[in-house]
Coordinates of C-alpha atoms in Angstrom, one line a residue:
X121 CA 57.6 91.2 104.1
X122 CA 57.1 91.8 100.6
X123 CA 59.1 89.7 97.9
X124 CA 61.3 92.4 96.0
X125 CA 62.2 94.3 99.9
X126 CA 64.3 94.5 101.3
X127 CA 64.1 96.8 103.7
X128 CA 60.0 96.9 105.4
X129 CA 58.8 99.4 107.5
X130 CA 54.9 97.8 109.5
X131 CA 53.8 100.4 111.5
X132 CA 56.5 101.2 112.8
X133 CA 57.1 104.1 115.6
X134 CA 60.0 105.4 117.6
X135 CA 60.9 107.9 120.9
X136 CA 63.7 108.9 122.6
X137 CA 62.0 109.9 125.0
X138 CA 58.7 108.3 125.7
X139 CA 56.4 111.1 125.3
X140 CA 57.2 112.6 121.2
X141 CA 57.6 110.7 118.4
X142 CA 60.6 110.9 116.4
X143 CA 58.0 109.3 114.0
X144 CA 54.9 107.1 114.4
X145 CA 53.2 104.6 112.5
X146 CA 55.2 104.3 109.1
X147 CA 55.1 101.8 106.6
X148 CA 57.3 101.6 104.0
X149 CA 59.1 99.1 101.7
X150 CA 62.2 99.6 100.1
X151 CA 62.9 97.1 96.9
X152 CA 65.9 95.7 96.5
X153 CA 68.0 97.5 94.1
X154 CA 66.3 101.0 93.8
X155 CA 67.4 104.3 94.9
X156 CA 65.2 105.8 97.0
X157 CA 66.1 109.1 98.7
X158 CA 64.4 110.5 101.4
X159 CA 63.8 114.5 101.4
X160 CA 62.7 116.5 104.7
X161 CA 63.1 119.6 106.9
X162 CA 65.8 119.4 110.4
X163 CA 63.7 117.0 113.1
X164 CA 61.5 115.5 110.1
X165 CA 62.7 112.0 111.7
X166 CA 64.8 111.6 108.4
X167 CA 67.7 110.4 110.7
X168 CA 65.8 108.1 113.1
X169 CA 64.4 106.9 109.9
X170 CA 67.6 105.6 108.9
X171 CA 69.5 104.1 112.1
X172 CA 66.5 101.9 112.1
X173 CA 66.9 100.2 108.3
X174 CA 70.6 98.3 110.4
X175 CA 69.1 98.3 113.7
X176 CA 71.2 100.6 115.4
X177 CA 67.8 101.6 116.2
X178 CA 65.3 100.0 117.4
X179 CA 61.2 100.5 116.9
X180 CA 58.9 100.8 120.0
X181 CA 56.3 99.6 118.1
X182 CA 55.9 97.5 115.3
X183 CA 58.2 96.4 113.2
X184 CA 62.0 97.2 111.1
X185 CA 62.3 94.1 108.6
X186 CA 66.7 93.9 107.0
X187 CA 66.3 91.5 104.6
X188 CA 63.5 88.9 106.0
X189 CA 65.2 89.4 109.7
X190 CA 63.6 91.5 112.7
X191 CA 66.0 94.3 114.1
X192 CA 64.3 93.4 117.1
X193 CA 66.0 89.9 117.3
X194 CA 68.6 90.6 118.8
X195 CA 70.5 87.7 117.0
X196 CA 70.3 89.2 113.8
X197 CA 72.2 93.0 114.8
X198 CA 75.4 91.1 113.3
X199 CA 74.3 89.6 109.8
X200 CA 73.0 92.9 109.1
X201 CA 74.7 94.9 109.8
X202 CA 77.4 93.5 108.1
X203 CA 75.5 93.9 104.8
X204 CA 73.9 97.4 105.5
X205 CA 76.3 100.1 105.3
X206 CA 75.4 103.4 107.8
X207 CA 77.0 107.0 106.4
X208 CA 76.2 109.3 109.1
X209 CA 75.7 112.7 108.3
X210 CA 79.1 113.7 110.9
X211 CA 81.6 111.4 109.5
X212 CA 83.7 112.4 112.6
X213 CA 80.9 110.4 114.6
X214 CA 81.8 107.2 113.1
X215 CA 86.1 107.2 112.5
X216 CA 87.5 105.1 114.6
X217 CA 91.4 105.0 112.8
X218 CA 94.4 107.1 113.0
X219 CA 95.2 106.1 109.1
X220 CA 93.3 106.3 106.6
X221 CA 93.9 102.1 105.1
X222 CA 93.0 101.3 109.3
X223 CA 89.6 102.6 109.0
X224 CA 88.7 101.6 105.5
X225 CA 89.6 98.0 106.6
X226 CA 87.9 98.4 109.9
X227 CA 85.0 96.9 109.1
X228 CA 86.5 94.2 107.1
X229 CA 88.6 92.8 109.1
X230 CA 85.8 92.7 112.5
X231 CA 84.3 90.2 109.7
X232 CA 86.7 87.7 108.9
X233 CA 87.8 88.9 105.5
X234 CA 91.0 87.3 104.4
X235 CA 94.2 89.8 104.6
X236 CA 94.7 89.9 100.2
X237 CA 90.9 90.8 99.9
X238 CA 91.3 93.9 102.6
X239 CA 93.1 94.8 100.9
X240 CA 92.0 94.7 97.1
X241 CA 89.5 96.7 98.8
X242 CA 90.5 99.6 100.6
X243 CA 92.4 99.9 97.4
X244 CA 88.8 99.8 94.8
X245 CA 87.3 101.8 97.7
X246 CA 89.5 104.8 98.1
X247 CA 89.9 104.8 93.9
X248 CA 86.0 104.9 93.8
X249 CA 86.0 108.1 96.0
X250 CA 88.7 109.7 95.3
X251 CA 90.9 108.7 98.3
X252 CA 93.2 106.2 96.8
X253 CA 96.9 108.7 96.4
X254 CA 96.2 109.4 100.3
X255 CA 95.4 105.6 102.6
X256 CA 98.6 106.1 104.0
X257 CA 98.3 109.3 105.4
X258 CA 96.0 110.9 109.3
X259 CA 92.4 110.5 109.8
X260 CA 92.8 113.9 112.0
X261 CA 94.5 115.5 109.1
X262 CA 91.5 115.8 106.7
X263 CA 89.1 118.1 105.5
X264 CA 85.7 117.8 107.1
X265 CA 84.4 117.3 103.3
X266 CA 87.6 114.2 102.7
X267 CA 86.3 112.1 105.8
X268 CA 82.9 112.3 104.6
X269 CA 84.8 110.8 101.2
X270 CA 86.4 107.8 103.9
X271 CA 83.2 107.0 106.2
X272 CA 81.6 106.7 102.3
X273 CA 85.0 104.5 101.4
X274 CA 84.3 102.7 104.7
X275 CA 80.9 100.6 103.8
X276 CA 82.3 100.4 100.4
X277 CA 84.5 98.1 101.6
X278 CA 82.0 96.4 103.5
X279 CA 80.7 95.3 100.2
X280 CA 77.5 96.1 101.3
X281 CA 73.5 95.2 99.5
X282 CA 72.0 98.3 101.4
X283 CA 73.7 101.5 101.9
X284 CA 72.1 103.8 103.3
X285 CA 73.0 107.7 103.0
X286 CA 72.9 110.2 105.4
X287 CA 73.3 113.9 103.9
X288 CA 76.5 111.9 102.5
X289 CA 76.8 114.9 100.4
X290 CA 76.3 117.6 103.3
X291 CA 79.9 118.1 103.2
X292 CA 81.2 118.0 99.6
X293 CA 82.3 119.7 96.9
X294 CA 81.0 120.0 92.8
X295 CA 83.4 117.0 92.5
X296 CA 83.0 115.0 95.5
X297 CA 79.2 115.3 94.7
X298 CA 80.0 113.7 91.4
X299 CA 82.1 111.3 92.4
X300 CA 78.9 110.2 94.9
X301 CA 77.1 110.4 92.0
X302 CA 79.0 108.2 89.8
X303 CA 79.7 105.8 93.0
X304 CA 76.0 105.7 94.1
X305 CA 75.4 104.5 90.0
X306 CA 77.6 101.8 90.0
X307 CA 76.4 100.4 93.4
X308 CA 72.6 100.4 92.4
X309 CA 74.6 98.3 88.8
X310 CA 75.9 96.2 91.1
X311 CA 72.5 94.8 92.4
X312 CA 73.5 97.2 95.8
X313 CA 70.3 99.1 97.1
X314 CA 70.9 102.9 98.3
X315 CA 68.5 105.1 100.5
X316 CA 70.0 108.6 100.1
X317 CA 68.7 111.6 103.0
X318 CA 69.6 114.6 101.5
X319 CA 69.5 118.6 100.7
X320 CA 70.2 118.7 97.7
X321 CA 66.6 118.2 95.5
X322 CA 69.3 117.7 91.8
X323 CA 70.3 114.8 93.9
X324 CA 66.3 113.0 95.1
X325 CA 65.5 114.3 90.4
X326 CA 68.0 111.3 89.6
X327 CA 66.2 109.0 92.6
X328 CA 63.8 106.2 91.5
X329 CA 61.6 107.6 94.4
X330 CA 61.0 109.6 96.5
X331 CA 59.8 110.2 99.5
X332 CA 59.1 113.8 102.0
X333 CA 58.6 113.8 105.4
X334 CA 56.8 115.5 107.9
X335 CA 57.2 115.7 112.0
X336 CA 58.0 112.1 111.9
X337 CA 55.0 111.0 109.2
X338 CA 55.5 110.4 105.2
X339 CA 53.8 113.2 104.1
X340 CA 54.8 112.4 100.0
X341 CA 56.2 109.3 97.7
X342 CA 56.1 108.6 94.3
X343 CA 58.4 109.4 91.5
X344 CA 61.0 112.6 91.3
X345 CA 59.0 114.5 88.7
X346 CA 55.7 113.8 90.6
X347 CA 56.5 114.4 93.6
X348 CA 59.6 117.6 93.0
X349 CA 56.9 119.7 91.3
X350 CA 54.5 119.9 94.1
X351 CA 56.3 123.3 95.0
X352 CA 52.1 124.5 96.7
X353 CA 53.6 121.2 99.2
X354 CA 57.3 121.3 99.8
X355 CA 57.1 125.4 99.8
X356 CA 54.9 125.0 103.5
X357 CA 57.1 121.7 104.6
X358 CA 60.5 124.5 104.5
X359 CA 61.5 123.1 101.3
X360 CA 62.2 123.7 98.3
X361 CA 61.7 122.3 94.3
X362 CA 65.0 121.6 92.1
X363 CA 66.1 125.1 90.6
X364 CA 65.4 123.3 87.6
X365 CA 62.3 123.5 88.7
X366 CA 62.2 126.8 90.1
X367 CA 63.2 128.5 87.1
X368 CA 60.1 126.8 85.0
X369 CA 57.5 127.6 87.4
X370 CA 58.5 131.7 87.3
X371 CA 58.8 131.4 83.5
X372 CA 55.5 129.3 83.5
X373 CA 53.4 132.8 85.4
X374 CA 55.3 135.1 83.5
X375 CA 53.5 133.7 80.0
X376 CA 55.6 131.0 78.6
X377 CA 54.4 127.5 78.5
X378 CA 57.5 125.7 80.6
X379 CA 57.1 121.2 81.1
X380 CA 57.6 120.3 85.2
X381 CA 61.4 120.6 84.3
X382 CA 63.6 119.0 87.1
X383 CA 67.6 119.8 85.6
X384 CA 69.4 122.0 83.6
X385 CA 69.4 120.1 81.3
X386 CA 65.6 120.1 80.1
X387 CA 65.3 123.7 81.5
X388 CA 67.6 124.2 78.9
X389 CA 66.1 122.2 76.1
X390 CA 61.9 123.5 76.7
X391 CA 63.4 127.3 77.0
X392 CA 65.8 126.7 73.1
X393 CA 61.4 125.4 72.6
X394 CA 60.1 128.4 73.8
X395 CA 62.2 130.0 71.9
X396 CA 61.2 128.1 68.0
X397 CA 57.6 128.5 69.2
X398 CA 58.1 132.6 68.8
X399 CA 59.9 132.2 66.0
X400 CA 63.8 132.8 68.0
X401 CA 66.6 131.4 66.0
X402 CA 67.9 128.4 68.9
X403 CA 71.0 126.2 68.1
X404 CA 70.1 122.6 68.7
X405 CA 72.1 121.8 71.2
X406 CA 74.6 119.0 69.9
X407 CA 76.2 116.3 72.0
X408 CA 79.9 116.8 71.6
X409 CA 82.2 115.6 75.4
X410 CA 80.7 119.4 76.9
X411 CA 76.8 118.7 75.8
X412 CA 74.9 118.2 78.9
X413 CA 75.0 119.9 82.8
X414 CA 75.4 116.1 84.0
X415 CA 78.2 115.9 81.3
X416 CA 79.7 118.8 82.1
X417 CA 80.0 117.9 85.7
X418 CA 81.6 114.8 85.6
X419 CA 84.0 115.9 83.3
X420 CA 86.3 117.4 86.2
X421 CA 88.6 115.6 87.5
X422 CA 88.1 112.8 90.0
X423 CA 90.2 112.9 92.9
X424 CA 91.9 116.4 94.2
X425 CA 95.3 114.9 94.8
X426 CA 96.2 113.3 91.2
X427 CA 97.5 117.0 90.2
X428 CA 98.9 115.1 87.0
X429 CA 96.1 115.2 84.8
X430 CA 96.0 119.2 84.9
X431 CA 99.8 119.6 84.3
X432 CA 99.2 120.3 80.1
X433 CA 96.1 122.0 81.2
X434 CA 95.6 125.5 78.5
X435 CA 92.7 126.9 80.5
X436 CA 93.4 129.9 81.2
X437 CA 93.9 130.8 85.0
X438 CA 91.8 132.5 87.5
X439 CA 91.9 136.6 88.0
X440 CA 94.0 137.7 90.9
X441 CA 93.4 140.9 92.1
X442 CA 93.9 142.1 95.8
X443 CA 94.0 145.5 97.4
X444 CA 95.1 145.7 100.1
X445 CA 92.7 148.8 100.9
X446 CA 92.4 149.0 104.9
X447 CA 93.1 145.8 105.7
X448 CA 92.5 144.2 108.6
X449 CA 93.9 140.5 108.3
X450 CA 96.5 139.5 105.8
X451 CA 98.8 136.9 105.1
X452 CA 102.1 137.1 103.5
X453 CA 104.1 134.0 101.6
X454 CA 102.1 132.2 104.4
X455 CA 102.6 127.8 104.6
X456 CA 101.6 125.2 106.3
X457 CA 102.3 122.1 107.2
X458 CA 100.9 119.2 108.8
X459 CA 104.1 117.0 110.6
X460 CA 102.9 113.0 111.5
X461 CA 106.0 112.6 113.6
X462 CA 103.6 112.6 116.7
X463 CA 101.2 110.6 115.4
X464 CA 104.2 108.0 113.6
X465 CA 104.7 107.6 117.9
X466 CA 101.9 106.6 118.5
X467 CA 100.8 104.3 115.3
X468 CA 104.2 102.5 116.2
X469 CA 102.1 99.2 117.4
X470 CA 99.6 98.6 114.7
X471 CA 101.8 99.7 112.3
X472 CA 102.8 96.1 112.6
X473 CA 99.3 95.1 112.7
X474 CA 99.2 96.3 109.1
X475 CA 102.1 95.8 107.8
X476 CA 100.4 91.5 108.2
X477 CA 98.4 93.1 105.4
X478 CA 100.3 95.6 103.1
X479 CA 104.1 95.5 102.2
X480 CA 104.2 99.1 102.1
X481 CA 107.6 100.7 100.8
X482 CA 109.6 103.7 102.8
X483 CA 108.6 106.2 99.8
X484 CA 105.0 105.2 101.0
X485 CA 106.0 106.1 104.8
X486 CA 107.8 109.0 103.4
X487 CA 104.3 110.1 102.4
X488 CA 102.8 110.4 105.7
X489 CA 105.3 112.2 106.8
X490 CA 104.5 116.2 106.1
X491 CA 101.6 117.2 104.1
X492 CA 101.9 121.2 103.0
X493 CA 97.7 122.1 103.3
X494 CA 98.7 126.1 102.6
X495 CA 101.7 126.9 100.1
X496 CA 102.9 130.4 99.3
X497 CA 99.7 132.2 99.9
X498 CA 98.9 135.5 100.6
X499 CA 95.8 138.5 100.2
X500 CA 94.4 140.4 102.3
X501 CA 90.9 140.4 103.9
X502 CA 89.4 143.8 103.8
X503 CA 86.5 145.8 106.7
X504 CA 84.0 145.4 105.7
X505 CA 83.5 143.2 102.5
X506 CA 82.6 140.3 102.1
X507 CA 84.8 137.1 101.3
X508 CA 83.9 134.3 99.6
X509 CA 86.5 131.0 101.0
X510 CA 85.8 128.4 97.4
X511 CA 87.6 125.6 96.9
X512 CA 87.7 121.4 96.6
X513 CA 87.0 119.1 99.6
X514 CA 91.0 119.5 100.4
X515 CA 92.3 122.4 99.4
X516 CA 92.7 124.2 102.9
X517 CA 89.8 125.9 103.5
X518 CA 89.4 125.6 107.0
X519 CA 93.8 125.2 107.9
X520 CA 93.2 129.0 105.8
X521 CA 90.8 130.0 108.0
X522 CA 92.1 129.1 111.1
X523 CA 95.5 130.6 110.9
X524 CA 92.9 134.2 110.6
X525 CA 92.7 134.9 115.0
X526 CA 95.9 132.6 116.3
X527 CA 94.8 129.4 116.0
X528 CA 97.1 128.6 114.3
X529 CA 100.3 129.6 113.0
X530 CA 102.1 129.4 110.0
X531 CA 105.3 127.1 109.0
X532 CA 106.3 130.3 107.1
X533 CA 105.7 133.3 106.2
X534 CA 103.5 135.5 108.0
X535 CA 100.0 136.4 109.4
X536 CA 98.9 140.0 110.4
X537 CA 95.3 140.7 112.6
X538 CA 95.2 144.5 113.0
X539 CA 98.3 145.0 111.8
X540 CA 99.7 142.5 114.7
X541 CA 101.7 139.4 114.2
X542 CA 100.1 136.7 115.7
X543 CA 102.9 134.8 116.2
X544 CA 103.4 136.6 118.6
X545 CA 101.0 135.0 121.5
X546 CA 99.5 138.0 122.9
X547 CA 99.3 139.2 119.6
X548 CA 97.4 135.9 119.4
X549 CA 95.2 136.2 122.2
X550 CA 94.0 139.6 121.5
X551 CA 93.2 138.6 117.5
X552 CA 90.7 136.0 119.1
X553 CA 88.6 138.6 121.3
X554 CA 88.0 141.0 117.5
X555 CA 88.2 137.7 114.5
X556 CA 85.2 135.6 115.6
X557 CA 85.4 131.1 114.4
X558 CA 81.9 129.3 113.8
X559 CA 83.4 126.0 112.9
X560 CA 81.8 123.3 110.6
X561 CA 79.0 122.3 112.9
X562 CA 78.9 124.3 115.1
X563 CA 76.3 123.5 117.9
X564 CA 79.1 121.0 118.3
X565 CA 80.8 123.8 119.9
X566 CA 78.1 123.8 123.0
X567 CA 78.6 122.8 125.8
X568 CA 77.0 123.9 128.9
X569 CA 73.4 123.0 131.3
X570 CA 72.0 126.6 130.1
X571 CA 71.6 129.0 126.9
X572 CA 73.2 131.9 128.8
X573 CA 76.0 130.2 130.6
X574 CA 76.5 129.0 127.2
X575 CA 76.6 132.8 124.8
X576 CA 77.8 134.4 128.7
X577 CA 81.1 131.5 128.4
X578 CA 83.4 134.0 125.7
X579 CA 82.4 137.1 127.3
X580 CA 82.3 136.5 130.4
X581 CA 86.4 135.5 129.5
X582 CA 86.7 138.8 128.8
X583 CA 86.9 139.6 132.2
X584 CA 83.5 141.7 132.3
X585 CA 81.0 142.4 134.9
X586 CA 78.8 140.9 135.3
X587 CA 75.9 143.7 134.1
X588 CA 78.1 143.9 130.4
X589 CA 77.7 139.6 130.5
X590 CA 74.4 140.0 131.0
X591 CA 73.8 142.5 128.4
X592 CA 75.9 141.0 125.8
X593 CA 74.0 137.9 126.7
X594 CA 71.5 139.7 125.7
X595 CA 72.4 141.7 122.2
X596 CA 73.5 138.3 120.9
X597 CA 70.5 135.9 120.7
X598 CA 68.3 138.9 120.1
X599 CA 71.1 139.8 116.8
X600 CA 69.9 136.0 115.5
X601 CA 66.4 135.9 116.1
X602 CA 66.4 134.5 119.6
X603 CA 64.5 135.2 122.4
X604 CA 66.1 136.2 124.9
X605 CA 63.6 135.7 128.0
X606 CA 62.4 132.9 126.1
X607 CA 65.9 131.4 125.0
X608 CA 68.0 131.3 128.5
X609 CA 67.4 128.9 130.9
X610 CA 66.9 126.4 128.6
X611 CA 69.4 123.5 127.8
X612 CA 70.9 123.7 124.4
X613 CA 70.7 120.3 124.0
X614 CA 66.6 121.1 124.0
X615 CA 66.6 122.2 121.0
X616 CA 66.3 122.6 117.1
X617 CA 68.8 121.5 115.0
X618 CA 68.6 125.2 113.8
X619 CA 68.3 127.2 117.0
X620 CA 71.5 125.4 118.7
X621 CA 73.3 126.7 115.8
X622 CA 71.6 129.4 116.4
X623 CA 72.7 129.6 119.5
X624 CA 76.3 129.1 118.8
X625 CA 76.7 131.8 117.1
X626 CA 75.0 133.7 119.9
X627 CA 78.3 132.8 121.6
X628 CA 80.7 133.9 118.3
X629 CA 79.0 137.5 118.2
X630 CA 78.8 138.0 122.3
X631 CA 82.1 138.4 122.3
X632 CA 81.3 142.0 119.7
X633 CA 83.9 140.3 117.0
X634 CA 84.4 142.5 114.7
X635 CA 85.6 140.1 111.7
X636 CA 83.3 136.6 111.5
X637 CA 84.4 134.3 110.4
X638 CA 82.3 131.4 109.1
X639 CA 83.5 127.5 107.7
X640 CA 80.4 126.2 105.9
X641 CA 77.3 127.3 108.1
X642 CA 75.2 126.3 106.2
X643 CA 76.1 122.4 106.5
X644 CA 72.9 119.6 107.3
X645 CA 70.5 122.7 106.9
X646 CA 67.3 122.4 105.0
X647 CA 66.6 124.7 102.3
X648 CA 63.6 127.1 104.9
X649 CA 66.9 127.2 107.2
X650 CA 69.6 127.5 104.8
X651 CA 67.2 130.5 103.5
X652 CA 66.6 132.2 107.2
X653 CA 71.2 131.8 107.8
X654 CA 71.6 133.5 105.4
X655 CA 69.5 136.2 105.7
X656 CA 71.2 136.2 109.1
X657 CA 74.8 136.0 107.6
X658 CA 73.9 139.4 105.2
X659 CA 72.5 141.0 108.3
X660 CA 74.7 140.9 110.1
X661 CA 77.5 141.6 107.0
X662 CA 75.3 145.2 106.4
X663 CA 75.8 145.7 110.1
X664 CA 79.7 146.3 109.7
X665 CA 80.6 143.1 110.6
X666 CA 83.7 141.9 108.0
X667 CA 82.4 138.6 106.8
X668 CA 84.5 135.3 105.8
X669 CA 82.6 132.7 104.6
X670 CA 83.7 129.4 103.4
X671 CA 81.2 127.9 101.3
X672 CA 80.7 124.7 98.2
X673 CA 77.5 126.3 97.2
X674 CA 79.1 128.7 95.0
X675 CA 75.6 130.3 94.5
X676 CA 76.2 131.7 98.2
X677 CA 79.1 133.2 96.9
X678 CA 77.2 134.8 93.6
X679 CA 74.5 136.4 96.1
X680 CA 76.4 137.4 99.1
X681 CA 80.0 137.9 98.9
X682 CA 81.8 141.2 97.7
X683 CA 85.1 139.1 96.5
X684 CA 86.1 134.8 96.1
X685 CA 89.0 133.1 96.9
X686 CA 89.7 130.1 95.4
X687 CA 92.0 127.7 96.6
X688 CA 93.8 124.8 95.5
X689 CA 95.8 122.6 96.6
X690 CA 97.2 124.9 98.9
X691 CA 97.6 127.5 96.6
X692 CA 95.8 130.4 96.3
X693 CA 94.7 130.4 92.5
X694 CA 91.8 133.0 92.2
X695 CA 90.6 136.7 93.7
X696 CA 88.6 138.7 92.6
X697 CA 84.5 139.6 92.1
X698 CA 82.0 136.8 92.1
X699 CA 81.5 138.5 88.5
X700 CA 85.2 137.9 87.4
X701 CA 85.7 134.6 89.0
X702 CA 82.0 132.7 87.6
X703 CA 82.7 134.0 83.8
X704 CA 85.8 131.8 84.1
X705 CA 83.5 128.2 84.1
X706 CA 86.0 125.8 82.8
X707 CA 89.5 126.9 84.6
X708 CA 86.9 125.9 87.7
X709 CA 85.7 123.0 86.2
X710 CA 89.8 122.1 86.1
X711 CA 89.8 122.1 90.0
X712 CA 87.1 120.3 90.6
X713 CA 84.3 123.5 91.2
X714 CA 81.3 124.7 89.5
X715 CA 80.1 128.0 88.4
X716 CA 76.8 129.4 89.9
X717 CA 73.7 127.2 88.4
X718 CA 72.3 130.0 86.5
X719 CA 75.2 130.8 85.3
X720 CA 76.1 127.3 83.4
X721 CA 72.5 127.8 82.3
X722 CA 73.5 131.5 80.8
X723 CA 76.1 130.1 78.8
X724 CA 74.6 127.6 77.8
X725 CA 71.7 129.6 76.5
X726 CA 73.6 132.0 75.1
X727 CA 75.7 129.1 72.5
X728 CA 72.7 127.9 71.4
X729 CA 72.1 131.2 69.9
X730 CA 70.1 132.5 72.1
X731 CA 70.0 136.1 73.3
X732 CA 71.2 135.4 76.7
X733 CA 73.5 137.4 78.0
X734 CA 76.9 134.2 79.6
X735 CA 78.1 136.2 81.8
X736 CA 75.0 136.3 85.0
X737 CA 74.7 133.8 87.8
X738 CA 71.6 134.3 89.9
X739 CA 68.2 132.4 89.8
X740 CA 65.9 135.6 89.6
X741 CA 68.2 137.5 87.2
X742 CA 68.4 134.4 84.6
X743 CA 64.9 134.4 85.2
X744 CA 64.3 137.7 84.9
X745 CA 66.3 137.9 81.2
X746 CA 65.2 134.6 79.5
X747 CA 61.6 135.9 80.0
X748 CA 62.4 139.1 78.3
X749 CA 64.4 137.9 75.6
X750 CA 61.0 134.9 74.8
X751 CA 58.6 137.5 74.7

């Protein structure tokens, strides 16, 4: 093993089925204390590679050596896993406890760490990810993004030498990604090696080294500037350069001399220099607290639960404008709380065990009772519109959409779908046939032996005859871009990740709903597959479906939505057109969100005195405007 390497792959190959290799003949060294980002299309072998680092998987050929220990030796499994922490893409796959602090304590307890030290590790880990005020809450009441924060905290509590993050930021809001970036920098400062799998190229741009995988092999390996600028190689592999790189390349093609830019800060400086070369006045960027995109992101509140930091905030609020019009769904003063009483009885024995390591007060217990997820929410979804839903992790987005077809019922207030109060069971049942909900990671909804059986499940339960069910299955598969003749008899579990997601969509569309509700439909998808899905969603909307889409990607909402609804701490704080919402970048930042990158760039260029409107919010438009301004 190389003297400065903590992980080494030696001509390693692995196959799940003994027929096709997930990766093959990999030679790779990861140096101590480095940040290595691995990128690649879905199915390229990234996650399989990650699971070899801590001996969850063993290569069929070659060897993987971690901390100088051969992972194939069973006696090395415990010492390797106690020092190499893995955070999986879906946090539900690794959360084992019912209470947050129990989950964080699980690893240290199994290593025999003293109770007093476990408490210190719990506090430090939860504080690092912004969950310090939630340690006594139930894990099943957390949002997907909060669960991902918890999984990261559990890894940190192990005091590892190596941390592997498998799409750990996929479910995080902009504040969560900024928090994760701070945590990664802290780990590196402490000498911890970080291996991060990501589809966010802006994250990869901050790494020491970027590895591009394709079809189980390493296609590119080098510094971020060397790798991420290669659009000629990345694009055919289903990837794309960072947004700043794309804009700089587009400006170069329009006759402007531009360097390779990996970050928006670099792009802003390059545009300023280009303006000065053409005799256009451009003020230099100041170095005050708000200068730079990275500083602007880090100025966000670090915890979604800490509202005290905003009590004296004088930032103008987001606009709220709601004309009911032809409403298909209405919320009237809706409130909802997760009641923990049932959990308390089940956790009685575990609480006794916890008292051995912590002195909980009655006030602490009180924090576990009812957790308000929605408070006094009123708005309408209009027929035929595309409504985007944004909010920080834990703001109530997923809870909100569960109310739209009666999967959840408000603690107070009223939800109506097509004029019917969904507190009535029969009305809720009818609504579920007209309002289809696709949850996070929809491929986990697959269950049948064949694609046809899976897609047919919904319409068959409507009591339709066999011919109508068959027709709906064919229509639904065709609508999501799958050939019915080719796909019907295949097992959904043998499909690629993108195909699985399409089949899950088809299962909802086969019911032929009038409203389609999507909860983070593009989470975990590579750039090419993500573009395909957004194109599919646009087509469904153009075909007449009313769409409600939850997303942390402000650029997607800016491009697709007619209106954007913003939640903060379970309250509706904004509802208007994308332009009206995103021009309030300061207000969004105060609640842990960020305007689209193009909007932030336009604002900063405008402040430099360049003839750039400050209210642009899509990549194509800002590229054209900059090119015209600098001619």
